[in-house]
Each structure stands twice: as C-alpha cells, then as structure tokens.
CSV table of C-alpha atoms and ligand atoms in Angstrom, one decimal:
chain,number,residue,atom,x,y,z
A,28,UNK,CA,179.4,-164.9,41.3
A,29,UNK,CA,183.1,-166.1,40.9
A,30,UNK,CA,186.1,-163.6,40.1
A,31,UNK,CA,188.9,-165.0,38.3
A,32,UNK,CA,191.4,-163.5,37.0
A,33,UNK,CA,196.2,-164.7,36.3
A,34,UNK,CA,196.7,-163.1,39.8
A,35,UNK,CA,195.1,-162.5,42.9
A,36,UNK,CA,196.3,-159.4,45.1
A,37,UNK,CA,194.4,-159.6,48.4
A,38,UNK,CA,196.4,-156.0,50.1
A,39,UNK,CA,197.6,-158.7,52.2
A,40,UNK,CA,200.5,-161.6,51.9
A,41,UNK,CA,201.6,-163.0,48.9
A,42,UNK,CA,200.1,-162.8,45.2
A,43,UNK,CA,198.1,-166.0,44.2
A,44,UNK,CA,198.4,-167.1,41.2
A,45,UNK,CA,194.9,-167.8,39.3
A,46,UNK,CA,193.2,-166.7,42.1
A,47,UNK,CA,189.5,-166.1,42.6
A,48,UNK,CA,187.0,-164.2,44.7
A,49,UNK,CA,183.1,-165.1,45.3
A,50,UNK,CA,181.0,-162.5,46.1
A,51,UNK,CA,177.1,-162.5,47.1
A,52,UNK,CA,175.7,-159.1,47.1
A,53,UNK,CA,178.2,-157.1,48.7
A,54,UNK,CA,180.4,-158.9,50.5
A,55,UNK,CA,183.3,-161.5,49.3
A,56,UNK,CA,182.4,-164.4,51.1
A,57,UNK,CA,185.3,-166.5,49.9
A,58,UNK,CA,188.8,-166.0,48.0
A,59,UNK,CA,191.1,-168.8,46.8
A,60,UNK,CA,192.8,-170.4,44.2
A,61,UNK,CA,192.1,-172.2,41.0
A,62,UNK,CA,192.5,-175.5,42.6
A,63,UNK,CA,190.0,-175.0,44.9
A,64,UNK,CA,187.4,-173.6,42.7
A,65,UNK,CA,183.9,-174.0,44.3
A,66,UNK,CA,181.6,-175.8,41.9
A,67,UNK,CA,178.4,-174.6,40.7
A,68,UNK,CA,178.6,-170.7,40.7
A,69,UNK,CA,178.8,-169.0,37.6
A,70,UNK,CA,182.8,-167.3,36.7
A,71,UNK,CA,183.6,-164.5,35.4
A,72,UNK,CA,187.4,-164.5,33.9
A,73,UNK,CA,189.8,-161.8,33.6
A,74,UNK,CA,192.4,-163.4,31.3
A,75,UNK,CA,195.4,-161.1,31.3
A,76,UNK,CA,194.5,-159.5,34.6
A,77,UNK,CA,195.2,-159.0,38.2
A,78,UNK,CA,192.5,-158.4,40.6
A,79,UNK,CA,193.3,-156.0,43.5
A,80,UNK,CA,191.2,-154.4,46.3
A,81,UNK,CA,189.4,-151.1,45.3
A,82,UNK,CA,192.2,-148.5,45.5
A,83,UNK,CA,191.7,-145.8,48.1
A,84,UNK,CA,192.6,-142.1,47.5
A,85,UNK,CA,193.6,-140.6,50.8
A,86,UNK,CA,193.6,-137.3,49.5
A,87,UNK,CA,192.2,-135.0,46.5
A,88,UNK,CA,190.8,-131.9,46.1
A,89,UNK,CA,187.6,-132.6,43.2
A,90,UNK,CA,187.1,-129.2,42.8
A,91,UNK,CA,190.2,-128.0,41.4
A,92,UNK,CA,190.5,-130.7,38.5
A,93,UNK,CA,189.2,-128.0,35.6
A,94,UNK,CA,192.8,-126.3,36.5
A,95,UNK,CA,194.7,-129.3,34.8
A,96,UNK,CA,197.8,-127.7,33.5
A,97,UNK,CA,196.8,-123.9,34.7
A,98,UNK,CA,199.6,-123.7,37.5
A,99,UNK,CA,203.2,-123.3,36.6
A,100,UNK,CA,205.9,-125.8,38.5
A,101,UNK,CA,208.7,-125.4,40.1
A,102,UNK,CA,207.5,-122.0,41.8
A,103,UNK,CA,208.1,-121.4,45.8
A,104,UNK,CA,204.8,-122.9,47.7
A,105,UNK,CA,203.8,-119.1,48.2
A,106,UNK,CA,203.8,-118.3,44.7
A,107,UNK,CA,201.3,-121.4,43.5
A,108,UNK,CA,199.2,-120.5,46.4
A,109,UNK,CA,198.8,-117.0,45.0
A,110,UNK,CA,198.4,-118.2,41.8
A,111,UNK,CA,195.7,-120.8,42.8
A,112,UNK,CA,193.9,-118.0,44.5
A,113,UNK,CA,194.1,-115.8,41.3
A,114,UNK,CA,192.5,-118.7,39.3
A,115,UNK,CA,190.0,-119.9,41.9
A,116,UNK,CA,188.5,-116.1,42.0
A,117,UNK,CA,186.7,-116.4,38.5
A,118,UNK,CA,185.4,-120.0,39.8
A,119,UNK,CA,181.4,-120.5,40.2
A,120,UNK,CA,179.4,-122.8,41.6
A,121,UNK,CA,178.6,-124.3,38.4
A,122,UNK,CA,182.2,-125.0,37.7
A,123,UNK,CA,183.2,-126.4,40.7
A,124,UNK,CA,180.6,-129.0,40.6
A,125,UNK,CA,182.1,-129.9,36.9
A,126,UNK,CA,185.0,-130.0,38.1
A,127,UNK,CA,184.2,-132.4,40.5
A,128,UNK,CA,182.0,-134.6,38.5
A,129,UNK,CA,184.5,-135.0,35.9
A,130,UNK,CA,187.1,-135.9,39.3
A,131,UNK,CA,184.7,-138.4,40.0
A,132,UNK,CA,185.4,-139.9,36.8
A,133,UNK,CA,188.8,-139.6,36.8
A,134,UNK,CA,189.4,-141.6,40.3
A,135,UNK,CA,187.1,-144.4,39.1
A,136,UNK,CA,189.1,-144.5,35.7
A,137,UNK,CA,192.2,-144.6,38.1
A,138,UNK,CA,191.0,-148.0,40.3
A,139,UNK,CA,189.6,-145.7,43.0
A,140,UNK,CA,186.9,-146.9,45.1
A,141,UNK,CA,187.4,-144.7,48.2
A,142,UNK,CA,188.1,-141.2,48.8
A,143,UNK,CA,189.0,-138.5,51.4
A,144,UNK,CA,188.2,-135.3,49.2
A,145,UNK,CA,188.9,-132.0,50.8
A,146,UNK,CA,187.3,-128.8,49.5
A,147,UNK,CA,186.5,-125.0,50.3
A,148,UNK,CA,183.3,-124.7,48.5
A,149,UNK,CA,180.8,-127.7,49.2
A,150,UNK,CA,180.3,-127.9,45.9
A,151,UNK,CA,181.9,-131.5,45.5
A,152,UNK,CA,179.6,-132.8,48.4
A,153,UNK,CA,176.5,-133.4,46.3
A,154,UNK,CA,178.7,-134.8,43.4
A,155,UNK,CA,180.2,-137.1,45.9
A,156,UNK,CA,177.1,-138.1,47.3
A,157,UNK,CA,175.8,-139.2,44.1
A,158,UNK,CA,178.4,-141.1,43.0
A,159,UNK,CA,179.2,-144.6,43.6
A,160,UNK,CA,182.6,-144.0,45.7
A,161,UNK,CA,182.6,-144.4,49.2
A,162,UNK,CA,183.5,-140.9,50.3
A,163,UNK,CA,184.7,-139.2,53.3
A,164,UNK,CA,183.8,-135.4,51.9
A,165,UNK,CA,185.3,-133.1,54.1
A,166,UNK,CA,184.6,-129.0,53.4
A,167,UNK,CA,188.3,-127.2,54.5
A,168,UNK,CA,188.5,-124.0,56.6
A,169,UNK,CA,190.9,-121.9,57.4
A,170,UNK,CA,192.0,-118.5,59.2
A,171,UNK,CA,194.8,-116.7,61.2
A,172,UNK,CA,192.9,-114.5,62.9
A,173,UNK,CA,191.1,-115.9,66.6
A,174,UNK,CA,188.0,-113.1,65.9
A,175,UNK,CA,187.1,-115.5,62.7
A,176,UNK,CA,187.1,-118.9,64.6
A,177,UNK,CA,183.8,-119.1,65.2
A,178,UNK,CA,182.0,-117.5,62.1
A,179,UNK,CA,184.7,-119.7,59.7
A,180,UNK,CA,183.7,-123.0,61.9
A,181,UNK,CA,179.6,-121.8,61.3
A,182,UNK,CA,180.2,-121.3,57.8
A,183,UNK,CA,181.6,-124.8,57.6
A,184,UNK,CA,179.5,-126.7,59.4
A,185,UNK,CA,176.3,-125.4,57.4
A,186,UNK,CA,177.9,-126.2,54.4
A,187,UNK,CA,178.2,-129.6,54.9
A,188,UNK,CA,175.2,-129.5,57.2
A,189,UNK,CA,172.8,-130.1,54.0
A,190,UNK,CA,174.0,-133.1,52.6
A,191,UNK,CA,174.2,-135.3,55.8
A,192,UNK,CA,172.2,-138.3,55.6
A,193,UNK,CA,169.1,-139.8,57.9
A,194,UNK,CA,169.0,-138.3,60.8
A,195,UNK,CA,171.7,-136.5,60.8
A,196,UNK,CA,174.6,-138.3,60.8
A,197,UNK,CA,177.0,-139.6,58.5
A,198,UNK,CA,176.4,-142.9,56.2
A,199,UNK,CA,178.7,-146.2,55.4
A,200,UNK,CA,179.3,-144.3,52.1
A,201,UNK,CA,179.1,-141.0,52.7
A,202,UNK,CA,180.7,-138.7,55.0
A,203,UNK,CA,180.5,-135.0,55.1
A,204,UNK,CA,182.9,-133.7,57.6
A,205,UNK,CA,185.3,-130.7,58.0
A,206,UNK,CA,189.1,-130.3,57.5
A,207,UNK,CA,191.4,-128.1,58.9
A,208,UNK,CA,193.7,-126.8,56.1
A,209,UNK,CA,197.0,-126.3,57.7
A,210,UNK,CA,199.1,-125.4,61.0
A,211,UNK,CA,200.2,-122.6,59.2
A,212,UNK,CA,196.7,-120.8,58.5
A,213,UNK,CA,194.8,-121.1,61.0
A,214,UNK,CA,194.1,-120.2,64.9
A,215,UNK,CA,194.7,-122.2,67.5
A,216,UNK,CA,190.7,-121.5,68.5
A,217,UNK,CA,189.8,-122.7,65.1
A,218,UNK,CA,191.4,-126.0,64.9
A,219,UNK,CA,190.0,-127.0,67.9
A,220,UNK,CA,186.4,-126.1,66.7
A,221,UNK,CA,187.1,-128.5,64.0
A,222,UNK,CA,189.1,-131.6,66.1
A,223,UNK,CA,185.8,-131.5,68.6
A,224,UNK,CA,183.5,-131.6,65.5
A,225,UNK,CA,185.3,-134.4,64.0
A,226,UNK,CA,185.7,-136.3,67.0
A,227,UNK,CA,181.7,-135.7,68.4
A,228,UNK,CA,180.8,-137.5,64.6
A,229,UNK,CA,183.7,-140.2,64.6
A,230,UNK,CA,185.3,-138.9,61.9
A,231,UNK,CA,189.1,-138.5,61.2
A,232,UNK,CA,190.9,-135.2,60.9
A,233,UNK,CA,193.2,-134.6,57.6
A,234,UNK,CA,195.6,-131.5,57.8
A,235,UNK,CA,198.1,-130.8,55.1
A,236,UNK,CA,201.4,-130.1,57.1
A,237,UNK,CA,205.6,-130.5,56.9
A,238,UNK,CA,204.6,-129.7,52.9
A,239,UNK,CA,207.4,-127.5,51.9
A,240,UNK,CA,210.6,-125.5,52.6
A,241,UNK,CA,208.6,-122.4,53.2
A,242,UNK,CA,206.8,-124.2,56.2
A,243,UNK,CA,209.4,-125.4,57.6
A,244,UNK,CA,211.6,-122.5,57.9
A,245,UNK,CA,208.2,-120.8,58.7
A,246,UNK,CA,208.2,-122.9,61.9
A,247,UNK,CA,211.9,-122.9,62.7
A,248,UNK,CA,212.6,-119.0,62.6
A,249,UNK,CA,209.5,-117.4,61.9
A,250,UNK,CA,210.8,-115.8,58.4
A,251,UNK,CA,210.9,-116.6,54.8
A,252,UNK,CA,208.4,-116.4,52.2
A,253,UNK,CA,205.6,-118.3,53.6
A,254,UNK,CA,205.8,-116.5,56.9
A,255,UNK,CA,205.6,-113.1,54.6
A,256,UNK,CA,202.7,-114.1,53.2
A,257,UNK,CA,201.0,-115.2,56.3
A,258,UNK,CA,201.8,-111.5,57.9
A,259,UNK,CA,200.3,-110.3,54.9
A,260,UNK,CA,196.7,-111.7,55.2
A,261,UNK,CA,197.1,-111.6,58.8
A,262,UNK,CA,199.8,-109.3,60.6
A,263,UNK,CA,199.6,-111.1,63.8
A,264,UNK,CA,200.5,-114.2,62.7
A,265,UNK,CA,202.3,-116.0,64.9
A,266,UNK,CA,206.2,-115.6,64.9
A,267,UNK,CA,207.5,-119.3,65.4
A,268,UNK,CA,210.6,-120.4,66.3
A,269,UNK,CA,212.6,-123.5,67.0
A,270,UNK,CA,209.6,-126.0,66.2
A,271,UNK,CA,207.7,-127.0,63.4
A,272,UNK,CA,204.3,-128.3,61.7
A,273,UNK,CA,204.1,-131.1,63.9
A,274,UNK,CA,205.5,-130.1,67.2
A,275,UNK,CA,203.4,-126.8,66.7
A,276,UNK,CA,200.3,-129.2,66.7
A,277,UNK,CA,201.4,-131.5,69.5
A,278,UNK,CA,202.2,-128.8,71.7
A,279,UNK,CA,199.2,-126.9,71.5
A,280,UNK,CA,196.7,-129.9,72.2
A,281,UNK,CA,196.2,-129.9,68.5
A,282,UNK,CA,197.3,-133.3,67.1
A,283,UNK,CA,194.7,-136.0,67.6
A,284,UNK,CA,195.0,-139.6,67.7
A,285,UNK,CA,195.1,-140.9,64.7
A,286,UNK,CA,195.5,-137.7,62.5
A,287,UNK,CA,195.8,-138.0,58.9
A,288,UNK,CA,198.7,-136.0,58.3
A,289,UNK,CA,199.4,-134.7,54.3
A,290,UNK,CA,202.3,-134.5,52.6
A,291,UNK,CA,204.7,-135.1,55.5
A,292,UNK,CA,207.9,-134.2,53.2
A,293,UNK,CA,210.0,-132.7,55.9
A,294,UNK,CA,209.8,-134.3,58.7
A,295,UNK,CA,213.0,-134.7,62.1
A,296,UNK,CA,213.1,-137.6,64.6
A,297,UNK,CA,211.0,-135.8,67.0
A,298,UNK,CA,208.6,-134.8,65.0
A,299,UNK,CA,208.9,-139.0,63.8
A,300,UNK,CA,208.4,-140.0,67.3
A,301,UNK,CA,205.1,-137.8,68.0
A,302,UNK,CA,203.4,-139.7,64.8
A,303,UNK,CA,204.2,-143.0,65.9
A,304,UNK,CA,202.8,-142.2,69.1
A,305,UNK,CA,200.2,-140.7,68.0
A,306,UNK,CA,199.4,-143.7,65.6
A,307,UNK,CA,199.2,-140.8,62.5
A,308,UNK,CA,199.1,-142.0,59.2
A,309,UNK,CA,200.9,-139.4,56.7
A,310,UNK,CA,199.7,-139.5,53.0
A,311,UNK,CA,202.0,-139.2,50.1
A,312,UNK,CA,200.8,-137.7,46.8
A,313,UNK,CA,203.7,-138.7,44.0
A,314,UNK,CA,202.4,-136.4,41.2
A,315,UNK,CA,202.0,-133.6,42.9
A,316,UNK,CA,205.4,-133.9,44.9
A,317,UNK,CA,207.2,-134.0,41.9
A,318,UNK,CA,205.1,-130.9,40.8
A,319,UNK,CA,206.6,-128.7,43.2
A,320,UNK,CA,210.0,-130.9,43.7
A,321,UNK,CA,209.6,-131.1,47.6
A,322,UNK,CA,212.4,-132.6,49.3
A,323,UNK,CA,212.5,-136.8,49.5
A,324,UNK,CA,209.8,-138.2,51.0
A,325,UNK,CA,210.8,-139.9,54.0
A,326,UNK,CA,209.5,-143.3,53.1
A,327,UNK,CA,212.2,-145.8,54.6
A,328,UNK,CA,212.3,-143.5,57.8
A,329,UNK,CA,208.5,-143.8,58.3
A,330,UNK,CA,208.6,-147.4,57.2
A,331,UNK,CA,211.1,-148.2,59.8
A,332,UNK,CA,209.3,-146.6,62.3
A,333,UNK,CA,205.9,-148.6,61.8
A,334,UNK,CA,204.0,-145.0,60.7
A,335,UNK,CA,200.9,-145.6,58.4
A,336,UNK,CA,201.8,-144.2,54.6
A,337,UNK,CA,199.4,-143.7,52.4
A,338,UNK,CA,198.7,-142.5,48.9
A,339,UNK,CA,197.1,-139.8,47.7
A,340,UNK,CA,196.7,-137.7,44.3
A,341,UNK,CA,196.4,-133.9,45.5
A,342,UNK,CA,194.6,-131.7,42.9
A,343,UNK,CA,195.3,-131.1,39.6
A,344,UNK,CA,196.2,-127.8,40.5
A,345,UNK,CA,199.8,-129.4,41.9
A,346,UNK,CA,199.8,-132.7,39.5
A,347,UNK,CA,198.7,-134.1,35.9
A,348,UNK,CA,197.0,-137.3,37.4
A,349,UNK,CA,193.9,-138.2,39.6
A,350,UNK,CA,194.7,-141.7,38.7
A,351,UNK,CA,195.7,-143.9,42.1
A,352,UNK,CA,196.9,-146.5,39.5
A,353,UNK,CA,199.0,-144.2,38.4
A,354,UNK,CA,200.3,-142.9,42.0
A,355,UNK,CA,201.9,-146.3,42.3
A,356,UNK,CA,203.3,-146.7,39.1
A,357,UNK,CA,205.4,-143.5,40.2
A,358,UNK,CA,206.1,-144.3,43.5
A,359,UNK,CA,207.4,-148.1,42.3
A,360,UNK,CA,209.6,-145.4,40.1
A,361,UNK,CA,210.9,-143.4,43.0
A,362,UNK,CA,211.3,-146.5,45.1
A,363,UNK,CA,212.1,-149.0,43.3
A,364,UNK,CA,213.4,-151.4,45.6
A,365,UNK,CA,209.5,-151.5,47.2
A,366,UNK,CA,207.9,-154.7,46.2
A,367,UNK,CA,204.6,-154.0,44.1
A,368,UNK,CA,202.3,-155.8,46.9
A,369,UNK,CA,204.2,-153.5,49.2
A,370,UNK,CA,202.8,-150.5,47.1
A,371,UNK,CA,199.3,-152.0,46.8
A,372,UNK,CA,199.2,-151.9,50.7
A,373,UNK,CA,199.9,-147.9,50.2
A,374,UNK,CA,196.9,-147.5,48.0
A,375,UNK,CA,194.8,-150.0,49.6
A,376,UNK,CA,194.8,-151.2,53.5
A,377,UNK,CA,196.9,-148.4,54.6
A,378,UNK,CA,194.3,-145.4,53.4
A,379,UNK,CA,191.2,-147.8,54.6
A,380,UNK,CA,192.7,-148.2,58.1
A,381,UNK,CA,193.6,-144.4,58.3
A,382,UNK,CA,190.0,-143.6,57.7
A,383,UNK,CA,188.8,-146.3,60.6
A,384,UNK,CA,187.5,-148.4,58.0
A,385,UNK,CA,187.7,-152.2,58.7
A,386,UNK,CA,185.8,-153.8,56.1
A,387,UNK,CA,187.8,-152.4,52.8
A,388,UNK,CA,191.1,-152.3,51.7
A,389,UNK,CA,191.9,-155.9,52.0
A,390,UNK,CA,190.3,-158.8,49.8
A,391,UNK,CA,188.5,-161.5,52.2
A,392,UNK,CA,185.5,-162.6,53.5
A,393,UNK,CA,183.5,-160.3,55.1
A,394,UNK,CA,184.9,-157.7,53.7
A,395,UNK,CA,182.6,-154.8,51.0
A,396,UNK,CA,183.0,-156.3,47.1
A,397,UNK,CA,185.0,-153.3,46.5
A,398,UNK,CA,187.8,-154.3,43.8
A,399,UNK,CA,189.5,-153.9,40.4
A,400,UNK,CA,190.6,-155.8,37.5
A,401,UNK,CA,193.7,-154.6,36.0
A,402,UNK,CA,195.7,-155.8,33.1
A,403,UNK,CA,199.4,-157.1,34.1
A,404,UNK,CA,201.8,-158.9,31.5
A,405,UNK,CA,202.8,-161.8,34.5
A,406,UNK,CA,203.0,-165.3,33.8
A,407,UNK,CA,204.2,-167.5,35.7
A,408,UNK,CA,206.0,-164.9,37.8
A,409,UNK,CA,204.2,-162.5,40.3
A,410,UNK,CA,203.4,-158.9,38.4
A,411,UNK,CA,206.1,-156.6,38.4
A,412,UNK,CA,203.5,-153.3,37.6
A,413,UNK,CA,200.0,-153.0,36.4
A,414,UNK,CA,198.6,-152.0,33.0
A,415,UNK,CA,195.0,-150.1,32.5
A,416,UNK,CA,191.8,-150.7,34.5
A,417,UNK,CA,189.8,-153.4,33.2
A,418,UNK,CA,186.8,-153.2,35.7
A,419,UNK,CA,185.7,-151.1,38.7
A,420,UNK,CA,183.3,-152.9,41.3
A,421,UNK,CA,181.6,-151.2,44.2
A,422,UNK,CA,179.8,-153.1,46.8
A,423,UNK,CA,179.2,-155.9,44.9
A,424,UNK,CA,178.4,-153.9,41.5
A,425,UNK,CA,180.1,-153.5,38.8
A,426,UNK,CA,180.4,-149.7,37.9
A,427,UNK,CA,180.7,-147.9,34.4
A,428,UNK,CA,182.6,-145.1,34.7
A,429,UNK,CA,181.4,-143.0,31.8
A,430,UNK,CA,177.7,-143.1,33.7
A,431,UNK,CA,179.7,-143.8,37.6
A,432,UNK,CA,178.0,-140.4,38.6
B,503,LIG,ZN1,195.8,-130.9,49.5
C-alpha cells in the first residue's frame, strides 16, 4: 500500500511536497515524491494532509489522567505535591487502570505512537501492554531513607515482574522497567538498585530533575520549601549545598550514559557540560511547564550545545493535554522562531533515539510503519502548523482509537 498525502514530513530534511510512503507489512520500504510514483500498488490519499512519523511521548504519567482539572496552578512544587498525594489516597486499583485506558486514548487521539509512561502503581502496565503503542512502561520508586532501598527496589521489581513477556525479558513493544523518581527523594543506595536493573535489561533510566525553584535552592543551600518537606517525611535528608540536581547525580556515580533527564528547567553551564558528556537527552513537557510557570526552558542553550530535547506531556495532574500534537503547537508558540520540521524532530527522532530505538521516529525504509496523517492548510508552501489527526498507523496498521485498547 501507497501513502499519499500534500506533504511529506520524514523527522528528517526538508518537507516534500506530495509525497508518498509504501509500506509492506510493517515496514516502509520506500518514500518519495509524486513524480516518482511506483506503478501498480494500490494508494491511499490524504488530500488536505501532512503525513509525519508516529509522534513519541517521552514522558507521561497514564495513571493520573482522571485528575484532569483537580490540581490548582500556580502553587509552589511542594504544595501540588501535597495536593497530589491528598488526591491519589482515595485512588483504587480500578481507577488507575481507567485512568490509564482512557490515557491510552488520549495519546493516540494526540499522534502518539510511542511512549515512556512512568507510574507508582503498576496499574497502567497491563493497559499498556494491551494497547497498540509501543511502550516503555516503567513503575517509579522512591525513598529518602537507605533502610528502605532494598524492600522499595523488591516492591518494584515484582510489580512489573508480572507483565514481562517470553521468557522474561522485555519485547519490541513492550517494556516494563523501573524509574527512579527524583534526586531529591531518594537514597543514594536506591538509585543505584534501579540504574543496575535498568542497565542488566538494556533499558534507559528516566529521572525527573532541575524541575523547579524549590529544587534548585534545595540543592544549592539545603533550605526552602522543598528541602522542608523532604525533612518532614525523612529528617535525615540530606543537607545539600553548593550543587544541584545534576551535579548531585554525577558526583555520586548516579548519572548514567544516556539518562533521560525530565524537565531540565534550571539548568548552569556545568550542569550543561555533564549532559553533553554524558550524551543525556532532557524532555520538555510545554503544558505542564506552563502549569506551574517554571522558569524558561533552556532550549537555545541545549540546542547550541548538541543535547537531545525531547517532548513530553507530563500528567494531567500538572497540564490539560495528553495530546503530543498539541505539545508542539505550544512549543512553536513559545518558540516561535523554531521551524515546524525543527519541532517534529522534538516529538519524533529525538524521543526514539533517547529510548535506543533505531527503527522509529524517522520515515524511511526499513524503518516500523509507525506514522500519522494530519490535516495542514499548506499549498504550495511548506506547513506552517498542523490541524487535527486524520489517521494513526502502528506497525503497518491502521489503528481506531475509540477501540486502540
Ligand atoms: Zn513526571
């Protein structure tokens, strides 16, 4: 089968202009343009539409998406982390996997193909797992205090232990794994349980860190509201000072090659220089930045520096949209001297190389039939932004979203 549609967006060089890609099973074996149409294989036509790879969401939380509009802005970090607590204690099972079921929805309504979900419960795993996504479904953990490394690790592990596939290990399109949450909540002895589990099955390591004020001043003088809080839950909490997230992390062993670092919102030159080194990709999530008004993400900076950026939507506990469609539209807002093909790469390449996959993310042959079709109002003229999602294709198939899980 032939895809045609007013544009062609491979997630690399230029847009072509009535450009096409053939597919057999699930792979593209060719792309081109109209001109050099191959004849006798039957064409399907997106008149009005761009065709793009599948987007991929380089960070979500499923299980928090029944909390839509629960979770006042504009509060200190501390504050919407109490109140998420609050809400998430009258949370069952039986929610949580709603919630992620109607996520699932929600990402393949937004152009999402591919997906690093992070959650505390498990619950999302199953959900994922059924679904047509690719999905790299991590379970978090957390904890200040050494004593709970190992039975916080243990709990973890079991969790996802159950929804591994053949033989134990992960599958091409599903990947249970564990995150550590942040450098501010956990143990030293903990995070390294989790980098050695992530590393024995190949799998990358998401943190959130350099998120907000509170963390930062956390880090650099060991006060301020986040520190509070942390001395509350655990009163020997480290007392930091004169670093932060990222130095923390490189200092102590802790920041592995490759790291997919979240949020990155505060970030110095030496804390700059360790990504690069370390070839981390940091994720941007535009809705829920603009939730809690976190300083400027340093796009330019990182973008100058060659550091992978990727996009992300966060929960809708921090943001009103799981839509990666959308993530770009408000990025090209906030940046609007980034060419669109610039953005796609965001949502596209940039998330599939951070999570060590070579064979999505960029239209061409040999690579999985993952892609979109999305309406644009171009002519002659590349497209300046995208409309709604026209079509979702997985692997060759085409998906329907009201039945994608
Ligand atoms: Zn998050």
């Amino acid at each position: 089968m032939i895809y045609l549609a007013d544009w062609l967006l491979t997630g690399e060089g230029s847009p072509v202009r009535n450009g096409w890609i053939q597919v057999e099973g699930n792979r593209i074996v060719a792309t081109g343009s109209a001109s050099g149409l191959p004849e006798g294989v039957p064409v399907q036509r997106f008149a009005g539409c761009a065709l793009l790879p599948g987007l991929v969401n380089a960070h979500c939380h499923l299980e928090l998406t029944t909390l839509q509009g629960r979770l006042d802005s504009g509060n200190s970090f501390p504050v919407w982390v109490e109140q998420l607590r609050a809400y998430t204690a009258g949370l069952d099972s039986t929610s949580y996997h709603h919630a992620a079921y109607e996520g699932v929805r929600q990402l393949l309504a937004g152009g999402c193909t591919t997906v690093l979900d992070v959650g505390n419960t498990g619950d999302a795993l199953p959900v994922l797992a059924a679904s047509p996504l690719r999905a790299f479904a991590c379970v978090e953990t957390l904890g200040l205090d050494p004593a709970l490394a190992e039975p916080r690790f243990d709990a973890a592990r079991s969790r996802i232990e159950s929804h591994r596939g053949e033989k134990g290990l992960p599958t091409d399109r599903f990947r249970p794994g564990i995150a550590p949450h942040a450098a501010y909540s956990m143990s030293p002895e903990l995070l390294r349980r989790v980098l050695d589990h992530q590393k024995s099955l190949g799998l990358p390591v998401t943190i959130h860190a350099a998120e907000s004020r509170e963390e930062a001043e956390m880090f650099a003088s060991g006060t301020g509201p986040l520190a509070d809080y942390c001395r509350r839950i655990y009163p020997d909490a480290p007392r930091h000072h004169g670093t932060s997230p990222v130095r923390w992390l490189e200092a102590n062993g802790l920041f592995p090659d490759g790291l997919i670092l979240v949020h990155g919102n505060i970030l110095d030159e030496a804390d700059m220089e360790i990504l690069a080194r370390r070839k981390a990709t940091v994720v941007h999530c535009p809705s829920s930045h603009a939730f809690f008004g976190h300083p400027r993400f340093p796009y330019e900076a990182l973008r100058a520096r060659g550091i992978n950026v990727a996009l992300g939507t966060d929960s809708l506990a921090s943001g009103d949209s799981l839509s990666m469609l959308e993530q770009m539209r408000l990025f090209a807002e906030a940046y609007p001297e980034v060419p669109l093909d610039e953005i796609l790469t965001l949502a596209s390449t940039h998330g599939a190389h951070a999570l060590g996959l070579s064979d999505v993310g960029v239209l061409k042959a040999g690579n999985q039939a993952d892609f979109i079709a999305v309406s644009e109002n171009a002519t002659e003229e590349p497209p300046k932004a995208f409309g709604k999602l026209s079509t979702i294709v997985l692997a060759g198939k085409s998906c329907d979203i009201l039945a994608g899980v």
